[in-house]
XYZ file of C-alpha atoms in Angstrom:
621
model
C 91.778 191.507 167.795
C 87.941 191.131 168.451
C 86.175 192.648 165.604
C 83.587 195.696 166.643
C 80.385 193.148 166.069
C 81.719 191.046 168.089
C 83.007 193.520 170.861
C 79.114 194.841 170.458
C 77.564 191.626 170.883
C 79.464 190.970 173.972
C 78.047 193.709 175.347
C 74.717 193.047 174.766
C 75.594 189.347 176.373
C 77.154 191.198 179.958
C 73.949 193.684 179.803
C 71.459 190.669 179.454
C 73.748 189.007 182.203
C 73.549 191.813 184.586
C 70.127 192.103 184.541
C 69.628 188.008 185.155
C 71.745 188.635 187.991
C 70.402 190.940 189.141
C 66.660 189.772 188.881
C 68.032 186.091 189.651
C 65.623 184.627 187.156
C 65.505 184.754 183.701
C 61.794 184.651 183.460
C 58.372 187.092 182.660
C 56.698 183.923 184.457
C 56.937 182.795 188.315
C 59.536 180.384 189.081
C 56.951 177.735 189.907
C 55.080 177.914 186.703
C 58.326 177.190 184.417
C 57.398 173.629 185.719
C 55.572 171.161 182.923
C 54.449 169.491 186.462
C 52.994 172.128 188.040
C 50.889 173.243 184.820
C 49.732 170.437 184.206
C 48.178 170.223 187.661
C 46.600 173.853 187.383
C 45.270 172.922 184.152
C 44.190 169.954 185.861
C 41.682 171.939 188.057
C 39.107 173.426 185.914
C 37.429 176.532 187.068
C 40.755 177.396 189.222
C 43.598 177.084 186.836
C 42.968 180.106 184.452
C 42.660 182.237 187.654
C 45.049 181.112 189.637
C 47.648 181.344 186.730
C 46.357 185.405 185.962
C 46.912 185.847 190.045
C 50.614 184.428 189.511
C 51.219 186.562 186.587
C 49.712 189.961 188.013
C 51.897 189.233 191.083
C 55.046 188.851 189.056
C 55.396 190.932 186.083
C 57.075 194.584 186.423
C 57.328 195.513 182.907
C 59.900 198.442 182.174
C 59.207 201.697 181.617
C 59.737 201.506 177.837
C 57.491 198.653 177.345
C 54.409 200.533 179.351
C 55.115 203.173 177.008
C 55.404 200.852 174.042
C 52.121 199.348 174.929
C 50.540 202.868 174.694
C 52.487 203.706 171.552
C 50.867 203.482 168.194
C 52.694 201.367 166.184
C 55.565 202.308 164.397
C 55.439 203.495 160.382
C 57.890 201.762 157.892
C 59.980 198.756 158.972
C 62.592 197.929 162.306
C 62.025 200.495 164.875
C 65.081 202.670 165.896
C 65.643 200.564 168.586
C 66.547 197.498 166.447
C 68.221 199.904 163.597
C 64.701 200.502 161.503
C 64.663 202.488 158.601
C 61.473 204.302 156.784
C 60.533 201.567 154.639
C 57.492 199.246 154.400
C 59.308 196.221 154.051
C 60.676 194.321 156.677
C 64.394 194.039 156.211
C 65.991 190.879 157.831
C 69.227 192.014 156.621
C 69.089 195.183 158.334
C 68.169 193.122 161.623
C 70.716 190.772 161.481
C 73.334 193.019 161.075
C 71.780 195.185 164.206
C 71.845 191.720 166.232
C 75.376 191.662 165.288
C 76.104 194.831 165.687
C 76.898 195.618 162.174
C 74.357 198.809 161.595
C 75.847 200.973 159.180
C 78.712 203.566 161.155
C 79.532 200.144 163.409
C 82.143 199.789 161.795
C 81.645 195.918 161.243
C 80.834 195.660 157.698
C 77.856 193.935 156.563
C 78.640 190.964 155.497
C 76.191 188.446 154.879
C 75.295 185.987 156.915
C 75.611 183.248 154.339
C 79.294 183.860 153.600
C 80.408 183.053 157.497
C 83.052 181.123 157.721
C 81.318 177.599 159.715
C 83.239 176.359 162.248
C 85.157 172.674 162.194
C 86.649 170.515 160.952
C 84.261 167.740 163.412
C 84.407 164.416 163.817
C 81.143 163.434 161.273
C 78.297 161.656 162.554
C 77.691 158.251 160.688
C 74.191 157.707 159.518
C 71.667 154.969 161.472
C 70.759 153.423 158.454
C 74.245 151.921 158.616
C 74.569 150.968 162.528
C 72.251 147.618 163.743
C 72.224 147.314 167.137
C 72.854 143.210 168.146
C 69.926 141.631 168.992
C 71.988 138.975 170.886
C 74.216 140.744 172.549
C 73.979 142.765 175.926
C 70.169 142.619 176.406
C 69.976 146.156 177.479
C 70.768 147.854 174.608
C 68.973 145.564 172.548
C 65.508 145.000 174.641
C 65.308 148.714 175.059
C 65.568 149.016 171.330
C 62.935 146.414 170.698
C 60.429 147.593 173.602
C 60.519 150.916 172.061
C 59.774 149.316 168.327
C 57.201 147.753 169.778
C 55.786 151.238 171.621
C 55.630 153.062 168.482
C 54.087 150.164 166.339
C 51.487 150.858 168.942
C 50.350 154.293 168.103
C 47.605 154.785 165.956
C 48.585 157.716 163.236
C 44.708 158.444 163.467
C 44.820 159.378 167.125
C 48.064 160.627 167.127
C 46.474 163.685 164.379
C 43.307 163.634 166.374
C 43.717 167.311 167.264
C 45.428 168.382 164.570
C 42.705 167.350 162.257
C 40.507 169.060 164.290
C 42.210 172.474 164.473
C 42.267 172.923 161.004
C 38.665 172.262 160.591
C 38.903 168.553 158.832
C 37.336 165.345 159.823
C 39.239 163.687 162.350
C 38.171 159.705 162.388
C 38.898 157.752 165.810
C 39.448 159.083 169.420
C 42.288 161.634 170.773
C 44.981 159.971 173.236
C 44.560 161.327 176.301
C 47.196 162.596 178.852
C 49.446 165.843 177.708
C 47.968 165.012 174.188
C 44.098 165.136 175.419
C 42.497 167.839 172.924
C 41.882 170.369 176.766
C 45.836 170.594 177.067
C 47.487 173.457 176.118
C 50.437 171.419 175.100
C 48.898 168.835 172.612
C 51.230 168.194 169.733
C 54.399 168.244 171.187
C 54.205 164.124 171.717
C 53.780 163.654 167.713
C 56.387 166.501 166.493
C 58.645 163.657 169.365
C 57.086 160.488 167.200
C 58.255 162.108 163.897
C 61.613 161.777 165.380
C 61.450 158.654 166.765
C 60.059 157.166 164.223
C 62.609 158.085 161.323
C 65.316 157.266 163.559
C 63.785 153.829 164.434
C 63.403 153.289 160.983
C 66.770 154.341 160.078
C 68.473 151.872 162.795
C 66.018 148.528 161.926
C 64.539 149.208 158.767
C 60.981 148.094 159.950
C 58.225 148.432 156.931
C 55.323 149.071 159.138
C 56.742 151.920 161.006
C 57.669 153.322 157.550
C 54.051 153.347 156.624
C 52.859 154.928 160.120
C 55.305 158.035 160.091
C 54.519 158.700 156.236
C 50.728 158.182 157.263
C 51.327 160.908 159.885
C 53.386 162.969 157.884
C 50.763 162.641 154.892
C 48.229 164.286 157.402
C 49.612 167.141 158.993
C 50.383 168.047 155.416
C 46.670 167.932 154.500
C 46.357 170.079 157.672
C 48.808 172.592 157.165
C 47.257 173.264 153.480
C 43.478 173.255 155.053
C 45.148 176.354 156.956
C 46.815 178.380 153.733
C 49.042 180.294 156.052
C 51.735 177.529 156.899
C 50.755 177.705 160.238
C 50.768 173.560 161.384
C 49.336 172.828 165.011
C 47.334 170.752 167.235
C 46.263 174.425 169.200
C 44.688 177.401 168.003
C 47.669 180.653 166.885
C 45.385 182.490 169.563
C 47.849 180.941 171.988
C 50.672 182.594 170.559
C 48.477 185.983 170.513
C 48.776 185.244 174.657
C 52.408 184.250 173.989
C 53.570 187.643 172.454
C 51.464 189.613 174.725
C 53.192 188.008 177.577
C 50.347 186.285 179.509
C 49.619 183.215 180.540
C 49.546 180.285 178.422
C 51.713 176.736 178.284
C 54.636 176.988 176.003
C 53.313 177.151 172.348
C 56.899 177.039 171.115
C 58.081 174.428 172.731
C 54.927 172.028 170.869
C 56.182 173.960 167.309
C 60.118 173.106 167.986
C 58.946 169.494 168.363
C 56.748 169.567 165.259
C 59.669 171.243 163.039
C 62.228 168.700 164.416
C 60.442 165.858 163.530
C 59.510 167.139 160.199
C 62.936 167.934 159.970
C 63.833 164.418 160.875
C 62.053 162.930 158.650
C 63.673 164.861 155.916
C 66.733 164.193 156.931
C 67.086 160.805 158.209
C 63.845 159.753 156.540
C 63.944 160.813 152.935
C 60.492 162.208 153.070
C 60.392 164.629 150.044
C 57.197 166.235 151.767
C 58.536 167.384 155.255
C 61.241 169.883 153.718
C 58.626 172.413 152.588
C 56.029 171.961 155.225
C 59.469 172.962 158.096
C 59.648 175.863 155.470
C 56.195 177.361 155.494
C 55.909 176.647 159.339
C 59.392 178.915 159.766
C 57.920 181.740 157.441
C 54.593 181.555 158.827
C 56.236 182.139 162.423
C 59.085 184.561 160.966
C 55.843 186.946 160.214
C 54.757 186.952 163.875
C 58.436 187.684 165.273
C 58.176 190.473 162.615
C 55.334 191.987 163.248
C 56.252 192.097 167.316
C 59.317 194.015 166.243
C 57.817 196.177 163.830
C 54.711 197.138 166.827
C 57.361 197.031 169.764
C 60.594 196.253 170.032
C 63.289 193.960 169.524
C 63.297 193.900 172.956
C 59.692 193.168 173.604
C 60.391 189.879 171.799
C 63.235 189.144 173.787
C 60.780 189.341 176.808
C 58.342 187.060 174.993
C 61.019 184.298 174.956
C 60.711 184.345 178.883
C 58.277 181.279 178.225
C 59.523 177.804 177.426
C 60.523 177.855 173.638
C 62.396 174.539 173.256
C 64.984 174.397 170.539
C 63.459 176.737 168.348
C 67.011 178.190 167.416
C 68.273 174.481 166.931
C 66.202 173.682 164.599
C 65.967 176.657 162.766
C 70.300 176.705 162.604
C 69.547 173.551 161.199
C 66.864 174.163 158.471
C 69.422 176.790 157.889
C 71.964 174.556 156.674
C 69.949 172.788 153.871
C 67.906 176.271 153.230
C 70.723 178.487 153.162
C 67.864 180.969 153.756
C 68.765 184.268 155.426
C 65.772 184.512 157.071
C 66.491 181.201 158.860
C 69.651 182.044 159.854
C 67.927 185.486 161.532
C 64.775 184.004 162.451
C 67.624 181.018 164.694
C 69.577 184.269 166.103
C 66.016 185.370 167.471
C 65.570 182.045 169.926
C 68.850 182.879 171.017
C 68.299 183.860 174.715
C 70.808 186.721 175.489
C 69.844 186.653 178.995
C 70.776 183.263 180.017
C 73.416 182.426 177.613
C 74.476 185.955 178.141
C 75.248 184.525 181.891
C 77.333 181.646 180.620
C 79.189 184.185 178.304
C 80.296 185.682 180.913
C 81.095 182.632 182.937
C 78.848 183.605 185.787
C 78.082 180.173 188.077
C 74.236 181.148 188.743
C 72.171 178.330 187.128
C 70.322 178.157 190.590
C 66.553 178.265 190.090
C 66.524 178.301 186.797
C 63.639 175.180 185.189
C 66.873 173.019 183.805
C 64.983 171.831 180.178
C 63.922 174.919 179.262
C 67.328 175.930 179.007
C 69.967 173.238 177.945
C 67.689 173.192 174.653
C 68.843 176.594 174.342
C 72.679 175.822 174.947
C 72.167 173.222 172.017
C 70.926 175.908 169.933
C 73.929 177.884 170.410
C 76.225 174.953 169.586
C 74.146 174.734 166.371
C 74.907 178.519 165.723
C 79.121 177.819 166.456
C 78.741 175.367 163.770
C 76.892 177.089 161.255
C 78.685 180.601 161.798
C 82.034 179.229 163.383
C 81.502 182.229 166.244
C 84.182 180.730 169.196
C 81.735 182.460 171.705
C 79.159 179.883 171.531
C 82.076 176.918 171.577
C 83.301 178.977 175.103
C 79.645 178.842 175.954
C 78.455 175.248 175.968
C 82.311 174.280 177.216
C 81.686 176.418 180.678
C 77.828 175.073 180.781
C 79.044 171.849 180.220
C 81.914 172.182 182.935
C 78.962 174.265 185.113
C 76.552 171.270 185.202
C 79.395 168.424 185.638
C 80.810 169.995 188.709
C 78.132 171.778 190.443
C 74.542 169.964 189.481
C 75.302 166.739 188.737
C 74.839 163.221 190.250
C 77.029 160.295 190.542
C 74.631 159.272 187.579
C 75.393 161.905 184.885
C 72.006 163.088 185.151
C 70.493 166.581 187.018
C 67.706 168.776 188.287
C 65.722 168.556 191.328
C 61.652 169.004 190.410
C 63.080 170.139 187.057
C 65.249 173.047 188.183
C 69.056 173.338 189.267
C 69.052 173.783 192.624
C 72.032 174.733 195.085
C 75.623 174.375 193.683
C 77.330 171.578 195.466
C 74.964 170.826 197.877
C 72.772 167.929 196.309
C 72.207 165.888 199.107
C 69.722 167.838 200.686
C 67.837 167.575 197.220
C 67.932 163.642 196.673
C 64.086 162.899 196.356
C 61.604 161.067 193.906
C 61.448 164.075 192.135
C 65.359 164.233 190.426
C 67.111 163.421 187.287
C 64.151 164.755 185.057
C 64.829 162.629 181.995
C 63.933 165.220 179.353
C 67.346 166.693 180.923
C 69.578 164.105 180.577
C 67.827 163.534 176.732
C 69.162 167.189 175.968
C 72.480 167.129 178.414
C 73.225 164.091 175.857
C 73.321 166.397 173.076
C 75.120 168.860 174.650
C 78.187 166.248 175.522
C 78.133 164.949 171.770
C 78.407 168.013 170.382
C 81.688 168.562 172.692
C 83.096 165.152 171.830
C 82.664 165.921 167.962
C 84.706 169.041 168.526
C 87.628 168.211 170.696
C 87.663 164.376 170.982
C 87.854 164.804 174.638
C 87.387 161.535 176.468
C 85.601 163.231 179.334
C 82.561 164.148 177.322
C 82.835 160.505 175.754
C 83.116 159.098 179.692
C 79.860 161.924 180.351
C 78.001 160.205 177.670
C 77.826 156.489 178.892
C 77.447 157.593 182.487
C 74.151 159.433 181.485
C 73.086 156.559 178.872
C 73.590 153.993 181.282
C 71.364 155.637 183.758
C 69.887 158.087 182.547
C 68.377 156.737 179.546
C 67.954 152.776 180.248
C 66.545 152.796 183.286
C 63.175 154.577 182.489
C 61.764 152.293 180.688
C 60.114 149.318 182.745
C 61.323 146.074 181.632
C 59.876 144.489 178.614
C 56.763 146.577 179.364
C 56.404 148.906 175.687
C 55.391 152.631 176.509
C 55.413 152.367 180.299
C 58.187 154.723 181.073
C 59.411 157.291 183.839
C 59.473 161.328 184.223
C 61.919 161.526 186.756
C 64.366 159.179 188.251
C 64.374 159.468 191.966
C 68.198 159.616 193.644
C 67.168 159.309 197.267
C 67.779 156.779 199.142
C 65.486 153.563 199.358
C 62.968 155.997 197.105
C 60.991 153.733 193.722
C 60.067 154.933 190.931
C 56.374 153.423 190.989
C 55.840 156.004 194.066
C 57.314 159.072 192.942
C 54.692 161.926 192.138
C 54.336 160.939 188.639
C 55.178 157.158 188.574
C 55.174 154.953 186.191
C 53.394 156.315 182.975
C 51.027 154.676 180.864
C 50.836 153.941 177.163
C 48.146 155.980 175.808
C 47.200 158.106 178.776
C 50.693 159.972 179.778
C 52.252 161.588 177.070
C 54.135 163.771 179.209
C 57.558 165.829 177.579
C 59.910 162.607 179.037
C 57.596 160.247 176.854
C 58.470 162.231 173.835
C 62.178 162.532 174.716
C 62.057 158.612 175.734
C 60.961 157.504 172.627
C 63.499 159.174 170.517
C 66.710 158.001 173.053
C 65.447 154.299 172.311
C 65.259 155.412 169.151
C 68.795 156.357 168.561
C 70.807 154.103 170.950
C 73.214 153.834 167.886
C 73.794 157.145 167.052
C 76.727 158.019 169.477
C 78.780 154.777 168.770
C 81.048 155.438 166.026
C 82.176 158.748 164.582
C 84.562 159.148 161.729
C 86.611 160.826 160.059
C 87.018 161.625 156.308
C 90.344 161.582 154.096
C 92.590 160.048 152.180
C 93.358 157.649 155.458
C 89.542 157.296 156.810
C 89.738 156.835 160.505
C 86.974 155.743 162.941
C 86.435 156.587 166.448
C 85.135 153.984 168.497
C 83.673 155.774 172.068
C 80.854 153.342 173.048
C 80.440 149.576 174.097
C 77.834 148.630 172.525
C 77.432 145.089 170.399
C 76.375 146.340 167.538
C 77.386 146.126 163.514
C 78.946 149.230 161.665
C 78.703 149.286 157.864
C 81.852 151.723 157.389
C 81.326 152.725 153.813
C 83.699 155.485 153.755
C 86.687 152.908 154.181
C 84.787 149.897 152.645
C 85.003 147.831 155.846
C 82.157 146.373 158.361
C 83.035 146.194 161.819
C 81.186 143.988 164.448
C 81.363 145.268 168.124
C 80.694 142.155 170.726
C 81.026 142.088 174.826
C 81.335 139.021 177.058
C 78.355 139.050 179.397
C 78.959 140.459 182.709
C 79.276 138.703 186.354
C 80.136 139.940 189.843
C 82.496 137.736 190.263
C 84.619 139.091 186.573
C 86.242 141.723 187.203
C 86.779 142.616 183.662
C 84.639 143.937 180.641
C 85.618 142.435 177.341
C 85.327 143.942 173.932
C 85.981 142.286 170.770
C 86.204 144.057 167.315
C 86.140 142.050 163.793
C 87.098 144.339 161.128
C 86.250 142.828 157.554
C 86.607 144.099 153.938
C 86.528 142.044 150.552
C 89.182 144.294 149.052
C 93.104 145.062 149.598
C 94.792 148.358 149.667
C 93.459 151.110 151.339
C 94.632 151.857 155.140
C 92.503 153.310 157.909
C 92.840 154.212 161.287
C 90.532 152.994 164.173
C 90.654 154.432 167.502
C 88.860 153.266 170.769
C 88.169 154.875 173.639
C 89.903 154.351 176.993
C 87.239 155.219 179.525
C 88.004 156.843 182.840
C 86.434 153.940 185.095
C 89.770 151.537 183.524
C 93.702 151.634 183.678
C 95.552 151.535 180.420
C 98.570 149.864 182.563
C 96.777 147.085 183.256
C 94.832 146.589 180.396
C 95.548 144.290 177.658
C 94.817 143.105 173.955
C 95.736 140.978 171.096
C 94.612 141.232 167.362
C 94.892 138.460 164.943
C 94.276 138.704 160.789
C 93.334 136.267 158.704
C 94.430 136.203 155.374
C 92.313 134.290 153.657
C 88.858 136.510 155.099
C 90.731 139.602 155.189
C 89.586 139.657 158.655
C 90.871 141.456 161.599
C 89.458 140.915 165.491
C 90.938 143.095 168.520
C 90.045 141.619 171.573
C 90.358 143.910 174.346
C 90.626 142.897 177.826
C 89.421 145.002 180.633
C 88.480 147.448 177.738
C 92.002 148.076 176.049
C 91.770 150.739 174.628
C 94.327 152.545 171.733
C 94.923 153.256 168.038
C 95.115 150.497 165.293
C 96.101 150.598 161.790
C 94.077 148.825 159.306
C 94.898 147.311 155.799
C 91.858 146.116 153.609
């Protein structure tokens, strides 16, 4: 039986639904402005942009009746108004909210439990960490080049410019030139490329272990910390918080969250994958210096006010803040990551409605991710149901033979994609996030479909932007039509320190971690390894003590066959494990076929697999 939170929740989900429906967007802004392309060409046209973007908005909004009256209301005494369960207290309770948002207020009948003792969700299959996967130089040149053109991309970047506007923001000297592009010091979205290179970079360090690139992203790091002190709030950013005044007022201004997310991830990152003892507390202060301005919106308006706010472009905000959550343990993150939830668009996909037509595509996978975050962290099977019927959504109505989707960076007509095949397709930032989406699925279910979904969109998606050898000259949007190139689609081909556009940031951190989706594992007294990528590459397996090397035969049109080989190698006897490869959907398992051979001496074991033979081996070390 459903509990009564859960029951109330639901209902909030069909309400928030309903209204999408019936509204058909799931927006405060016009349709055309949830486009990163079309902003950056108002912004483009000084004197005209801040006028034409007030005529959009004053065209579009029809705020309810309550928030016209809200807007006229003095603000509200004590804490939580009684629309989000307030009581008559000074202190703003996040306990009280969260149970509201769960609809646990007290006479709900659904406790009060704390958030902290939810029971996660899993057992997954574990990620395995980059610093133990090397990519083979040797091998198939495309995984390799595209590692080593990136490399050499971010050994390009100068920290100096890179903090430019940070620096100046926070009122310090700032030595050296701005880049220009989305990261000139006139764009609203400035920032969001570097919160991207803190991500890249620890991930790129992780997979090659490349000293110079160590010293840039600590460089980096080192100076947004000296930044985020010259402000004393926590408050970190390359734009003034005036933009998030506009932001929570609900007029026009270019996604201020969606720059933050990418600054908290990458701190994040380079916590995480980095070891950066620094970036832990500056993620911290950034989420309580933004928990107080969610706060005080509730405590003036309403809880629904700030759902209204969230109409704009926010990124991952509840990803990463699920995730802070999880080394924090912090309540408020936990609430704060329930707040970037966006009832009325996951609220659709809760109640399996098929209406992602016109909705801007990156703003909202992001948010899906979020919610697969919040199924692991509070082990809520609504938000597995969720990203399962997106996930089934986008695969069978949106997609294209390449994995990838969107149409000038929205979904577009269910099932009828031909008369949408243009330059202006496959936005990478899309496929970047639809990766994460399919991962996630494969860690929980060991599905081969999602597996199959993931090299289809690497392949394409993710390889082909970058141009050749050429480092930082990479693509926005993939163009499906036919006979269409990518030099003459509206953006082209990009340029290395005058682009900087949300697919350069997203680009950077895909080369980054090309070996981050190879091998999965499992933990136990029998250690088992899922192999669901070919990719020549080396796997230090510590959990079962083994190494195992990855190789492919180069392909030819006239082979019909891919071969794999595995070598499987331990300098120790006695423990088993279990390795499993994938059989992909493209191959036949009855006409596949393998051999393995040991030698006794090396305690070595190769599997060569012919026309990718796929199945489960037993290992002895």
């Amino acid at each position: 039986m459903a509990s009564p939170w859960r029951a109330a929740w639901a209902a909030v989900m069909v309400m928030a639904a309903a209204a999408a429906v019936s509204a058909k967007e799931c927006t405060n802004i016009p349709t055309q402005l949830s486009s990163h392309t079309v902003r950056a060409r108002l912004q483009a046209s000084p004197g005209a942009a801040e006028w034409r973007l007030r005529e959009l908005f004053h065209d579009h909004l029809n705020p309810t009746d309550e928030a016209a009256w809200m807007d006229l209301m003095p603000p509200p005494r004590g804490g939580l108004p009684a629309a989000a369960g307030g009581h008559d207290h000074e202190e703003f309770d996040w306990a009280v909210l969260y149970r509201s948002l769960k609809g646990q207020l007290p006479g709900g009948g659904g406790g009060g439990a704390s958030p902290a003792s939810a029971a996660a969700a899993g057992p997954f299959l574990e990620e395995v960490s980059l610093h133990d996967v090397r990519l083979d130089p040797d091998g198939d040149a495309a995984y390799g080049r595209a590692q080593r053109t990136n490399l050499e991309y971010l050994l390009l970047l100068d920290p100096d410019r890179l903090v430019w506007s940070f620096r100046t923001q926070a009122g310090l000297p700032a030595p050296g030139e701005p880049y220009g592009g989305w990261e000139g010091p006139d764009v609203e979205l400035r920032g969001h490329f570097v919160g991207h290179y803190l991500s890249a970079a620890a991930k790129m360090w992780a997979s090659t272990g490349n000293a110079t690139l160590a010293g840039r992203m600590s460089a980096v790091v080192g100076a947004l910390r000296e930044c985020q002190r010259a402000a004393g709030t926590g408050y970190l950013s390359a734009f003034p918080a005036e933009f998030f005044d506009r932001f929570e007022a609900v007029r026009p201004v270019w996604a201020p969250y969606y720059t933050v997310h990418k600054i908290m991830q990458g701190l994040l990152d380079q916590h995480v994958v980095a070891g950066d003892g620094r970036a832990l507390g500056m993620v911290a202060a950034m989420a309580d210096y933004f928990a107080g301005r969610v706060r005080n919106v509730i405590r003036r308006y309403s809880v629904e006010r700030h759902w209204a706010s969230l109409n704009e472009e926010t990124g991952g905000m509840n990803d990463v803040l699920y995730q802070l959550y999880t080394i924090t343990n912090d309540q408020r993150h936990l609430v704060l990551a329930h707040l970037f939830d966006k009832p009325c668009f996951l609220g659709l996909l809760a109640v399996q409605a098929d209406s992602l037509s016109d909705f801007h595509a990156n703003t909202h996978i992001p948010v899906v991710v979020g919610g697969q975050m919040r199924y692991e962290v509070t082990g809520d099977p609504l938000y597995k149901e969720i990203a399962t019927f997106f996930m089934d959504t986008v695969n069978s109505s949106h997609a294209y033979a390449t994995g990838g989707t969107s149409v000038s960076e929205f979904w577009s007509d269910p099932k009828r994609l031909a008369g949408a095949l243009t330059t202006e397709t496959e936005e990478s930032c899309t496929t970047y996030n639809m990766l994460k989406v399919s991962r996630h699925l494969f860690r929980w279910t060991k599905e081969i479909a999602y597996a199959d979904y993931y090299e289809r969109a690497l392949i394409n998606g993710v390889l082909s932007i970058q141009r050749g050898r050429d480092p930082g000259v990479m693509i926005y949007m993939l163009p499906q039509g036919p006979g269409r190139s990518k030099a003459r689609s509206y953006h082209g081909w990009g340029t290395q320190f005058n682009s900087f556009w949300c697919c350069y940031g997203t680009g950077i951190e895909s080369f980054s971690k090309l070996g981050d989706s190879i091998y999965f594992e499992e933990k136990g007294e029998r250690p088992a390894l899922y192999i669901i990528q070919f990719i020549p590459s080396t796997f230090n397996w510590r959990t079962a003590g083994l190494t195992v090397i990855q190789k492919l035969e180069p392909l030819s049109s006239s082979d019909q066959y891919l071969q794999v080989s595995l070598s499987v190698s331990a300098k120790t006897n006695g423990q088993f494990a279990t390795l499993n490869v994938r059989i992909p959907s493209w191959t036949s398992s009855s006409g596949a076929k393998g051999r393995s051979s040991q030698s006794a001496s090396s305690g070595i074991v190769v599997i060569a697999c012919h026309y990718s033979y796929l199945s489960t081996y037993g290992l002895k070390r």
